[in-house]
Coordinates of C-alpha atoms in Angstrom, one line a residue:
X1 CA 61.3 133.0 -70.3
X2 CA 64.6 133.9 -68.9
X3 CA 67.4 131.8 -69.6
X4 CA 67.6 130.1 -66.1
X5 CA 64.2 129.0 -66.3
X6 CA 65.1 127.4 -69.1
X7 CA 67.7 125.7 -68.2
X8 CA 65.4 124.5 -65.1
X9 CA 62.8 123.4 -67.3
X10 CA 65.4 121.2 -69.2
X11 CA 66.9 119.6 -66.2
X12 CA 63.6 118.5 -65.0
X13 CA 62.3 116.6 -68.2
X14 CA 65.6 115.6 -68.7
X15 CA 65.4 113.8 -65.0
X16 CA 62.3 112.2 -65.8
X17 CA 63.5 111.0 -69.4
X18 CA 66.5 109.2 -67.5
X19 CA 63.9 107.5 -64.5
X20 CA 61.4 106.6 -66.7
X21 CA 64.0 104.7 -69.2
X22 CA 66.5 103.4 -66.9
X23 CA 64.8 102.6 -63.0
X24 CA 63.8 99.6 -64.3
X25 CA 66.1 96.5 -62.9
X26 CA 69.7 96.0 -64.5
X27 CA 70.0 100.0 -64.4
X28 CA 71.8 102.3 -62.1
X29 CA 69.5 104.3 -60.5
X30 CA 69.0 108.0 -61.2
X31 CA 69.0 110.4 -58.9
X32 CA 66.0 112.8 -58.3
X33 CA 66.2 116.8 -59.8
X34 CA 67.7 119.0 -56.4
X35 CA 67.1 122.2 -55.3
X36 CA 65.5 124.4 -57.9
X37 CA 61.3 124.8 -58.0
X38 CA 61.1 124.9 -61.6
X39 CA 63.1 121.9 -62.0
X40 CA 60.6 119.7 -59.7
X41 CA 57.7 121.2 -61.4
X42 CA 58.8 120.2 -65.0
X43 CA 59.7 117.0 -63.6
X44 CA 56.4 115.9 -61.7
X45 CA 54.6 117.0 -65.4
X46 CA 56.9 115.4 -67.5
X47 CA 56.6 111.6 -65.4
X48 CA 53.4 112.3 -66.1
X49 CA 53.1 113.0 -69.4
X50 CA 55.3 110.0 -70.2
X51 CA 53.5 107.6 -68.3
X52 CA 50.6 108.4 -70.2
X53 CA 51.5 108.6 -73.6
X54 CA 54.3 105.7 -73.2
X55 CA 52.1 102.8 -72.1
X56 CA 55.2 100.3 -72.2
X57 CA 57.3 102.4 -70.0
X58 CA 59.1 99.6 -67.8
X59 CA 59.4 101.8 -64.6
X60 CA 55.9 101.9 -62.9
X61 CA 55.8 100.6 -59.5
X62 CA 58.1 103.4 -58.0
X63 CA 56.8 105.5 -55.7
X64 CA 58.0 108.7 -57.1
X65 CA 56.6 108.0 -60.6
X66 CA 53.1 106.9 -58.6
X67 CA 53.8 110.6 -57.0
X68 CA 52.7 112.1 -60.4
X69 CA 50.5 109.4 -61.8
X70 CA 47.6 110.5 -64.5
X71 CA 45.3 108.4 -62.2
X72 CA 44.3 110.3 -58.9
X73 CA 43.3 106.8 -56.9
X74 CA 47.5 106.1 -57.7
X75 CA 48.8 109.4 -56.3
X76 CA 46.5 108.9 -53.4
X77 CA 47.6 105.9 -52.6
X78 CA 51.3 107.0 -53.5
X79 CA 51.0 109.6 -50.5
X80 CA 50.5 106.8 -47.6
X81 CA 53.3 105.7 -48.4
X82 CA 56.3 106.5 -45.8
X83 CA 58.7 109.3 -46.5
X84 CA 57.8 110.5 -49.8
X85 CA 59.6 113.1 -51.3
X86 CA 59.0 116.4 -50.0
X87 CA 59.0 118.2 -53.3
X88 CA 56.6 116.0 -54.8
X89 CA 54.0 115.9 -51.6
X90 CA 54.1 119.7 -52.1
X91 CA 53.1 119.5 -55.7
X92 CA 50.4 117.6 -54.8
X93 CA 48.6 119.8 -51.6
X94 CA 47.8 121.9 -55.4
X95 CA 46.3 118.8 -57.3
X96 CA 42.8 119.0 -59.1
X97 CA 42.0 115.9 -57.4
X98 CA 40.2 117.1 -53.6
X99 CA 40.8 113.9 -52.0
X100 CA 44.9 113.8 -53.6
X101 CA 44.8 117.0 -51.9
X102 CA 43.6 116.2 -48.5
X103 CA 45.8 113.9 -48.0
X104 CA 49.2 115.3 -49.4
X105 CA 48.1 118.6 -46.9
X106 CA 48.1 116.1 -43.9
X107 CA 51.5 114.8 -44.8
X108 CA 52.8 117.7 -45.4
X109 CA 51.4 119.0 -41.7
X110 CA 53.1 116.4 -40.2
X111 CA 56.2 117.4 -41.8
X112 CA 56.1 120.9 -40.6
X113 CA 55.4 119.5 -37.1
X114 CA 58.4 117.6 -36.9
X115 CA 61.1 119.7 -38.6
X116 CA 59.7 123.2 -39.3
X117 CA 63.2 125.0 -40.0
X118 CA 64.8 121.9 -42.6
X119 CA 61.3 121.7 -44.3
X120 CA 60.6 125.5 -44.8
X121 CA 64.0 125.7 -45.9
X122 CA 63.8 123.2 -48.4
X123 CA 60.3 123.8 -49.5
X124 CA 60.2 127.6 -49.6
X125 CA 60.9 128.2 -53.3
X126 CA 58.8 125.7 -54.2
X127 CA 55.8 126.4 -52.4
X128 CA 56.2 130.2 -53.2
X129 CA 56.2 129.1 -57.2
X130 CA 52.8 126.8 -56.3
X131 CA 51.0 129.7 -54.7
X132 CA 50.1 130.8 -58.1
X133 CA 48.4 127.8 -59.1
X134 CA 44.4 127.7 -58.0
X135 CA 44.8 125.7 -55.3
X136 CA 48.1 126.8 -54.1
X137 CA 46.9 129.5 -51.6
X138 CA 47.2 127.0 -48.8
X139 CA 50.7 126.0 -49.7
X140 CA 51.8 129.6 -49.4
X141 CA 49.8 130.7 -46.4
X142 CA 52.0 128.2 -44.3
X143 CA 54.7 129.8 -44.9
X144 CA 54.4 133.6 -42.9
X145 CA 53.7 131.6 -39.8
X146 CA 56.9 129.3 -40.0
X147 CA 58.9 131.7 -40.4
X148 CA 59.1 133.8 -37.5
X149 CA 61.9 133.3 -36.5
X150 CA 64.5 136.4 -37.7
X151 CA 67.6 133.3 -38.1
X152 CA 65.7 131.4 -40.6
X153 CA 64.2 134.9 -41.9
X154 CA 67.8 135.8 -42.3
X155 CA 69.4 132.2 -43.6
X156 CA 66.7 132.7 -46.6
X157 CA 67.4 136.4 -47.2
X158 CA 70.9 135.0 -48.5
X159 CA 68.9 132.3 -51.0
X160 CA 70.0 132.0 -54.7
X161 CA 66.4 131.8 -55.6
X162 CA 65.1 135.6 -56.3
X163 CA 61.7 135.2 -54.9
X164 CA 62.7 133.6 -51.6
X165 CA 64.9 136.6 -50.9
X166 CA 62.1 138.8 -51.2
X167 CA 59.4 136.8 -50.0
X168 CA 61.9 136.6 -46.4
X169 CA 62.4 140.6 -46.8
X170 CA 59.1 141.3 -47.6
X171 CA 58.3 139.3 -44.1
X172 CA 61.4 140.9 -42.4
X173 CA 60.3 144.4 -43.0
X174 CA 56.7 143.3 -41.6
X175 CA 58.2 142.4 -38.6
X176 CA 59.4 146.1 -38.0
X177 CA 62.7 144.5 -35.6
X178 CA 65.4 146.6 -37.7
X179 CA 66.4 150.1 -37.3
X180 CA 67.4 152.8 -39.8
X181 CA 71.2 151.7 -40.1
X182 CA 70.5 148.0 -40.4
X183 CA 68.0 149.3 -43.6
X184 CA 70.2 151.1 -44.8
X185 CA 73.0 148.4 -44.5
X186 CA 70.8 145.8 -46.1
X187 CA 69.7 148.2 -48.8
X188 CA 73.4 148.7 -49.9
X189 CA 74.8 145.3 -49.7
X190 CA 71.5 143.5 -51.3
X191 CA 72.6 142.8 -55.3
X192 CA 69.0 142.0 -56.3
X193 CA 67.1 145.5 -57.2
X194 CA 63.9 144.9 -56.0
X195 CA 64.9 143.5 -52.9
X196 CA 67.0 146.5 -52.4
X197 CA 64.5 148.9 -53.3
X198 CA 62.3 147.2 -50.5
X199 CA 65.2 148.2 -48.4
X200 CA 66.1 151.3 -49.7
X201 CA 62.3 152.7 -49.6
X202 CA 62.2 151.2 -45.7
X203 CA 65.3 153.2 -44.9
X204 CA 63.8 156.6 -46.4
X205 CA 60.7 156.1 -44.1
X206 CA 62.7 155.6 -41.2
X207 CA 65.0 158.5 -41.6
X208 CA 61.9 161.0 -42.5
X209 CA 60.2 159.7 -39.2
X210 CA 63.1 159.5 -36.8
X211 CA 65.5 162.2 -38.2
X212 CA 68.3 162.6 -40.1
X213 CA 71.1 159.9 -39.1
X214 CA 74.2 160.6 -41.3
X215 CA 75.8 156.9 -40.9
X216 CA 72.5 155.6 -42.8
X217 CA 72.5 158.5 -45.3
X218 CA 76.9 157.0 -46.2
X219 CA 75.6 153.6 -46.6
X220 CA 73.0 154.3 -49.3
X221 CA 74.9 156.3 -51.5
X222 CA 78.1 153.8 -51.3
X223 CA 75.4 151.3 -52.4
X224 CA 76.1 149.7 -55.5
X225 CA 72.4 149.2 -57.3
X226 CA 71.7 152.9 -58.7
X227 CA 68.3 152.9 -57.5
X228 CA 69.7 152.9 -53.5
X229 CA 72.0 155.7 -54.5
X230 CA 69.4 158.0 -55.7
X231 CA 67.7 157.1 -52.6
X232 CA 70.8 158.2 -50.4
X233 CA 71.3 161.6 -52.9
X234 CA 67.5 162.1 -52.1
X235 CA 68.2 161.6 -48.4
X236 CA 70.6 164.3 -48.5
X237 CA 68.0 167.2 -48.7
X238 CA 66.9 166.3 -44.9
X239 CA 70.2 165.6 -44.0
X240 CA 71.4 168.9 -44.5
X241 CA 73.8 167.9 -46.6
X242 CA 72.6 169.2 -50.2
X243 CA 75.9 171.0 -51.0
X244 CA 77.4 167.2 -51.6
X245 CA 74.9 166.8 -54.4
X246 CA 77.5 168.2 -56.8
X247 CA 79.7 165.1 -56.3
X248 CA 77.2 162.9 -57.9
X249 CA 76.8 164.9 -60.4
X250 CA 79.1 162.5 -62.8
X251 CA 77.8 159.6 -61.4
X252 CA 77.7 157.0 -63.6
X253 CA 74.0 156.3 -63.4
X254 CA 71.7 158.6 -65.2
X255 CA 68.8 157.8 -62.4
X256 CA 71.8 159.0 -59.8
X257 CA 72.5 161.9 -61.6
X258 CA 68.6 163.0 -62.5
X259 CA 68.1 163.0 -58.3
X260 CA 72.0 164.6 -57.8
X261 CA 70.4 167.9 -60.9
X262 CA 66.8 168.1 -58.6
X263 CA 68.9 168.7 -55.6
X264 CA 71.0 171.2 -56.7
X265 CA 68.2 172.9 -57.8
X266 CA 66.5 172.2 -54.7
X267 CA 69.5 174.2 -52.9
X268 CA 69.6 176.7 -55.5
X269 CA 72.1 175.9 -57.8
X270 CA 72.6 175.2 -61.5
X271 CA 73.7 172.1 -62.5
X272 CA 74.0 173.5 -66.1
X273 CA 76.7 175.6 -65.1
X274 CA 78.4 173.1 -63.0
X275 CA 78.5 170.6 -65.9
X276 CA 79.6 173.2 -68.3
X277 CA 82.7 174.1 -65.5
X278 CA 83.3 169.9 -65.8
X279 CA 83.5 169.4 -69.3
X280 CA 85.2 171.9 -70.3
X281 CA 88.1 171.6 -67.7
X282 CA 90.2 168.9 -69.2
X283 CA 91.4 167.7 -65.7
X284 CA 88.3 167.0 -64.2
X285 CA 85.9 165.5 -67.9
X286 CA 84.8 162.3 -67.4
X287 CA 82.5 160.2 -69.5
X288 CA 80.1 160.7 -67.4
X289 CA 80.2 164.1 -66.6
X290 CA 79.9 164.7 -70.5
X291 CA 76.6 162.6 -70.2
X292 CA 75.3 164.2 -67.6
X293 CA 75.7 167.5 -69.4
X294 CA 74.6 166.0 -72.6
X295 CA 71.1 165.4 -70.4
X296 CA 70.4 168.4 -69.3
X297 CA 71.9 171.1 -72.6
X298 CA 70.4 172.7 -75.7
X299 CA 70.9 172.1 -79.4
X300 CA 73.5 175.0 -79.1
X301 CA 75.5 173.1 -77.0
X302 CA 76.4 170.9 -79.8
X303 CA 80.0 172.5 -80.5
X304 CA 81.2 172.0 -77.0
X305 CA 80.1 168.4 -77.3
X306 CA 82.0 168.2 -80.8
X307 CA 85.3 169.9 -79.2
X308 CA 85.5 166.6 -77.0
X309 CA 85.0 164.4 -79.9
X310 CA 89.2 165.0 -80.1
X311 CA 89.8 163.8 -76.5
X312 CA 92.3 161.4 -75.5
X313 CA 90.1 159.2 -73.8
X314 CA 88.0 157.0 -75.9
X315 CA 85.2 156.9 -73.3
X316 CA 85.2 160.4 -73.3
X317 CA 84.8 160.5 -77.2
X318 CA 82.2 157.8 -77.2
X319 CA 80.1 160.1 -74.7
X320 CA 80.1 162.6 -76.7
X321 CA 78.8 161.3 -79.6
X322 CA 76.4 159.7 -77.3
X323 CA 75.5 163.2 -76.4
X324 CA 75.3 165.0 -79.6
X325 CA 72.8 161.9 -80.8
X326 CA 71.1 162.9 -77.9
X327 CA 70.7 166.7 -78.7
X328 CA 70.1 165.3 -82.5
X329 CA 73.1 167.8 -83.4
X330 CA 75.0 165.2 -84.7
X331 CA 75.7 164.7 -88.9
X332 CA 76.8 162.0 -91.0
X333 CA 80.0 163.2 -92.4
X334 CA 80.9 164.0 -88.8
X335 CA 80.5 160.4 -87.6
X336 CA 81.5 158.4 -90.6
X337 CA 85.0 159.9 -90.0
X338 CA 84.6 158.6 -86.6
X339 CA 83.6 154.9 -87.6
X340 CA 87.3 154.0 -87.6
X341 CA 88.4 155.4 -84.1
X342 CA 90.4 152.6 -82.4
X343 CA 88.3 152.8 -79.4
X344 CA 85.3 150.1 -79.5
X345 CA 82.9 152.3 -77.5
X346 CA 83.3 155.2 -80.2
X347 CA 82.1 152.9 -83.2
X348 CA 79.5 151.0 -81.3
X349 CA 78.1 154.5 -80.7
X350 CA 78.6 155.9 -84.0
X351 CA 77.0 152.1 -85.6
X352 CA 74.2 153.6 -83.1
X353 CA 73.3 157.1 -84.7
X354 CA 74.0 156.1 -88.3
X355 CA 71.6 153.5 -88.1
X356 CA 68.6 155.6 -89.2
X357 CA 70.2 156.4 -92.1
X358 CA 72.1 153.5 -93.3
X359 CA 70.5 153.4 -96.4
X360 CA 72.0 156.7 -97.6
X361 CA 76.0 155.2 -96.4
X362 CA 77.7 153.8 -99.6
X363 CA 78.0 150.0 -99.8
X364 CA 81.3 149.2 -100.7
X365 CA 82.8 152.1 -98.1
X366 CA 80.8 149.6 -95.1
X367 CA 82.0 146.6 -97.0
X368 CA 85.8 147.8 -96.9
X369 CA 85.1 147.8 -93.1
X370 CA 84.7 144.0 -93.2
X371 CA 87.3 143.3 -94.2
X372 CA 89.8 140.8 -91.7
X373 CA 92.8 143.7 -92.1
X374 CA 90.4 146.2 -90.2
X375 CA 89.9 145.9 -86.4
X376 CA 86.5 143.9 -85.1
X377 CA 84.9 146.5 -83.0
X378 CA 85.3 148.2 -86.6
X379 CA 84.0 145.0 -88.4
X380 CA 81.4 144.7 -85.9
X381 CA 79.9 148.5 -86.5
X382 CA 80.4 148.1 -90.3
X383 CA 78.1 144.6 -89.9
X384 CA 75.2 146.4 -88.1
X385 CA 74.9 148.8 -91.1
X386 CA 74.8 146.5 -93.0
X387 CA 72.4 144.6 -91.6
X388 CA 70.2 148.0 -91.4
X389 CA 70.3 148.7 -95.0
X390 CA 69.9 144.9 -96.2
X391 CA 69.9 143.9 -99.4
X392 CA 73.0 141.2 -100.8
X393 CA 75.7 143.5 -99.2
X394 CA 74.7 142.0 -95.8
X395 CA 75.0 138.7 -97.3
X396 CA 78.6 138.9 -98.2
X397 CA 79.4 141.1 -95.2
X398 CA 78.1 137.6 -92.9
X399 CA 80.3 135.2 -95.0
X400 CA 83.2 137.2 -94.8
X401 CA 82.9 137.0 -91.0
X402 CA 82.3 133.1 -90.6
X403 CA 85.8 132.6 -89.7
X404 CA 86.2 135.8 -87.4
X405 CA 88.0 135.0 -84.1
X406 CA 84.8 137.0 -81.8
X407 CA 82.1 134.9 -80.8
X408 CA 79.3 137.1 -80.5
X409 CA 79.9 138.5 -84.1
X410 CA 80.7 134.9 -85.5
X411 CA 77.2 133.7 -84.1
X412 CA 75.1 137.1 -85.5
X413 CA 76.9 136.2 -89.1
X414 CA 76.2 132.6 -89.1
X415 CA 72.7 133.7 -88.3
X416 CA 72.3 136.1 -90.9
X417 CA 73.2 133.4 -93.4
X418 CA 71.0 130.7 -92.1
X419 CA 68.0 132.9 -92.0
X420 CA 68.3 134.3 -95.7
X421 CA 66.2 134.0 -98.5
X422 CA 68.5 132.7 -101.0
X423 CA 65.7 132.1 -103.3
X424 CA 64.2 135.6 -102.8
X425 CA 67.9 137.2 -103.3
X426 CA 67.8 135.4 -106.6
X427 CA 63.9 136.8 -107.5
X428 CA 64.2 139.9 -106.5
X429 CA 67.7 140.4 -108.9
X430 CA 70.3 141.2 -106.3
X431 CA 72.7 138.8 -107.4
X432 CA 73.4 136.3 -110.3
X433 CA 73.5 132.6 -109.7
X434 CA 76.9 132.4 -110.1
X435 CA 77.3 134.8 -106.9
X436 CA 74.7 133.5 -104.9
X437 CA 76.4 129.6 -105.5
X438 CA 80.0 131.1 -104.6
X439 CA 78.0 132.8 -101.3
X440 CA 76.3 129.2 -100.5
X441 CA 79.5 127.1 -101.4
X442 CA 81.7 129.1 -98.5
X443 CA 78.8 129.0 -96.3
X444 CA 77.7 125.5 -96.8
X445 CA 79.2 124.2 -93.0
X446 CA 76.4 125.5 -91.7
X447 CA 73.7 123.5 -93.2
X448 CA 72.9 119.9 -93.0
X449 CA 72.5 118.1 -95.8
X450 CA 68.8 118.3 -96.0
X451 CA 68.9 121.9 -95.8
X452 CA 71.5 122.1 -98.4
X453 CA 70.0 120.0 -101.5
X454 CA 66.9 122.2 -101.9
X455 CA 69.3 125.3 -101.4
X456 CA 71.6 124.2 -104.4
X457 CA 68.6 122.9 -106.2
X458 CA 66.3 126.1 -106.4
X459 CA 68.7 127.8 -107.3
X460 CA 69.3 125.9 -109.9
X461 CA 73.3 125.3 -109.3
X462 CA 74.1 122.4 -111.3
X463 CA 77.7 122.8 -112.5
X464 CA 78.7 123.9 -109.4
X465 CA 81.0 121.5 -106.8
X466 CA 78.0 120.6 -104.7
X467 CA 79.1 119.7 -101.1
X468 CA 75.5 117.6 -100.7
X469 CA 77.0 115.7 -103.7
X470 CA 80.1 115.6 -102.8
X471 CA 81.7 111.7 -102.9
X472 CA 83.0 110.0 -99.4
X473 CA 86.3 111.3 -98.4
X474 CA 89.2 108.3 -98.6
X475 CA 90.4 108.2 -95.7
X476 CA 86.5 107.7 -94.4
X477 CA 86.0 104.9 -97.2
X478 CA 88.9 103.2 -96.0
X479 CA 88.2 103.4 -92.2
X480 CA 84.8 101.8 -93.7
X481 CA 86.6 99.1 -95.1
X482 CA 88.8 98.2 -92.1
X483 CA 85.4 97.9 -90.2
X484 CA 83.9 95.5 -93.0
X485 CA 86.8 93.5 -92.9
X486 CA 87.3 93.4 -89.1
X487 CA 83.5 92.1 -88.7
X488 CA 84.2 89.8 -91.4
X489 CA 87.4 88.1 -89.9
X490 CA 85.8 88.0 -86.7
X491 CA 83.1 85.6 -87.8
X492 CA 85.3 82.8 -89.6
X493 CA 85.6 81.2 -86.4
X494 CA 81.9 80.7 -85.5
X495 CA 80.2 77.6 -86.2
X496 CA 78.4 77.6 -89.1
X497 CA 74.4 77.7 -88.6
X498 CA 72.2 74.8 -88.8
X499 CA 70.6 73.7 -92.4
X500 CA 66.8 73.8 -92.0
X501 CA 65.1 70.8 -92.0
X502 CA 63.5 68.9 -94.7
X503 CA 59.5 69.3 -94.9
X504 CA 57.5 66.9 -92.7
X505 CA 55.9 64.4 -95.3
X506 CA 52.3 62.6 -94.1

């Protein structure tokens, strides 16, 4: 589940939470989830969910919670009511129920009849998302029909939601109104890669059935998605324009410069030679120029790979490395003496090819790289070793870096030392108790209290300066105190409450 869903997902039963607990009288009101599908779909299950399991909830004469009743009869009757929410009619021309169904479809007819633009607008996302469900093939077939016009085609081609825009391409292309320019236009300004790829693969069609047109063939390959600029070096072959090839060469996608080698060849060429006549002219080597060579060399090719490992530019080292990892002609002396280059993209590849054999690096050599005097990229590389050959070393590595000031390598230490066996560590004899307790007493922030007893206790850490047992702070005690005394002072001057009465005597 991607991370936006998520979120979605969240906002929806969170929306439901906040009607079903405060829409009942002496509450503000609470607004309705807006806009995204999965939102409205979480929240129609979760008013349902919670009106079933929570038989005291006080909001239950709403319309929108009678919407997504557990009892059909109730959402039937919900849906005669006037000007129910959209969303929620929608949701319900896919209920289980044939006669909820029924009549949801009719509202939602009448709807369409009255403002087809605003409601296919609103509802396109969702009803696209409720086309999967059994009964949602209705809901999606009413969709090709309202939209023919190409303004509202075009207003939902420019949606946030991912499968609108492709759903209104999909139909756009159907229609067949564009030409090869506009294709290629809408290919090269689209940022989402299938959608371009729709356009991209229209555009190649078009050009092999009308002709070459050179203003299309300059759009695709100043596209930004790779897979529209391999389409636009691909184009070049019936454009007559295969000598160009050579440019893309070094372009920085690999898929780009896979199509730029074919066509070269294509022409008659070798690209081998014309990345050889790159990297070795220090003027024109480029990172990815030294990639592109990396892809298509030999093994033998391996000491004109390590000559650039000297290079001024660290992108240009990092490359190479990348490259001689590719052609497996890289060592492990050679790139330990490259894990403390100053430039970041050299040691995350060299943390990258000394990872298969991290259990042959010496410990205390990765655990001097740790260390807060050494740069982070440096500490970061170091880590992942670590990490790869296991063991207590990673342990320490992670506590040394709680405090580090990075945020991505702060929250992969704090997770390695949440996720450890302790108890194992201890078994298994990589560590004395008095090391483990020293490891568990800096890292103890990040454990609750219940986590932290059982730690302490297993391993059988009693003299130790227990945080879990550690006595209220003062200043706490005293705030404490004030608060006693403040409730106390406030009730001297309330009556005093009544003596109980004698018992009744007969």
């Amino acid at each position: 589940m991607s991370a936006r869903r998520e979120r979605a997902l969240r906002a929806g039963r969170a929306s439901a939470e906040r009607l079903m607990d405060g829409g009942h009288p002496g509450h503000t009101p609470v607004p309705l989830p807006e806009g995204v599908a999965d939102t409205w779909i979480a929240f129609d299950q979760a008013v349902r969910d919670i009106r079933r399991y929570r038989y005291q909830s006080p909001h239950i004469g709403d319309d929108v919670v009678a919407l997504c009743h557990p009892d059909g009869y109730v959402r039937e009757g919900a849906l005669r009511a006037p000007d129910p929410v959209l969303e929620l009619v929608a949701i319900r021309c896919t209920d289980w129920v044939p006669a909820v169904r029924e009549q949801a479809r009719r509202v939602l007819r009448a709807v369409l009849d009255t403002d087809p633009a605003g409601t296919v607008r609103r509802l396109t996302p969702l009803l696209l998302r409720l086309g999967r469900r059994e009964h949602g093939a209705w809901a999606a077939a009413l969709l090709p029909a309202a939209l023919r016009g190409e303004s509202l085609r075009a207003e939902l081609r420019e949606s946030a939601d991912l499968p609108t825009r492709r759903f209104a391409a999909r139909l756009s292309l159907e229609s067949g109104e564009f030409g090869v320019r506009e294709l290629a236009r809408l290919a090269a300004v689209e940022l989402d890669p299938p959608t371009a790829r729709m356009w991209a693969d229209a555009a190649l069609v078009a050009l092999a059935a009308d002709g070459p047109d050179d203003r299309a063939v300059d759009l695709l390959l100043g596209a930004h998605i790779p897979m529209v600029r391999a389409c636009g070096v691909t184009a070049l072959r019936g454009a007559g324009r295969a000598a160009e090839a050579e440019v893309y060469l070094s372009d920085r996608s690999g898929l780009v410069r896979a199509c730029a080698r074919w066509l070269v060849r294509q022409d008659g060429g070798d690209p081998y030679a014309r990345y050889r006549e790159l990297v070795t002219d220090p003027a024109r080597v480029t990172p990815y120029a030294v990639s592109g060579f990396a892809e298509c060399a030999r093994r033998e090719d391996g000491p004109l790979l390590r000559a650039l490992l000297g290079h001024p530019g660290g992108l240009v080292r990092a490359a190479a490395v990348a490259g001689l990892r590719l052609l497996d002609a890289d060592d492990e002396r050679l790139l330990r003496s490259l894990l403390d280059d100053p430039s970041p993209a050299v040691a995350r590849e060299v943390s990258r090819g000394l990872c298969a054999t991290a259990g042959r690096l010496p410990t205390d050599w990765l655990l001097a790289r740790v260390a807060p005097e050494r740069p982070t990229h440096t500490r970061r590389a170091a880590f992942h070793l670590l990490r790869g050959q296991g063991g207590i070393a990673s342990l320490r590595a992670a506590v040394t870096l709680l405090d580090v000031r990075d945020p991505g390598l702060r929250e992969l230490a704090e997770g390695t030392v949440r996720a450890w066996n302790w108890q194992g560590s201890l078994q298994a004899g990589w560590a004395d108790p008095a090391d483990l307790g020293a490891l568990l007493e800096r890292s103890a922030h990040l454990f609750d209290i219940h986590q932290l007893t059982p730690l302490f206790d297993r391993l059988e850490l009693t003299g130790w300066a227990r945080p879990d047992r550690a006595p209220r702070p003062t200043q706490e005690l005293a705030a404490h105190c004030e608060k006693e005394e403040f409730i106390g002072s406030s009730l001297d001057g309330l009556p005093a409450p009544p003596l109980p009465l004698p018992p009744r005597t007969v």
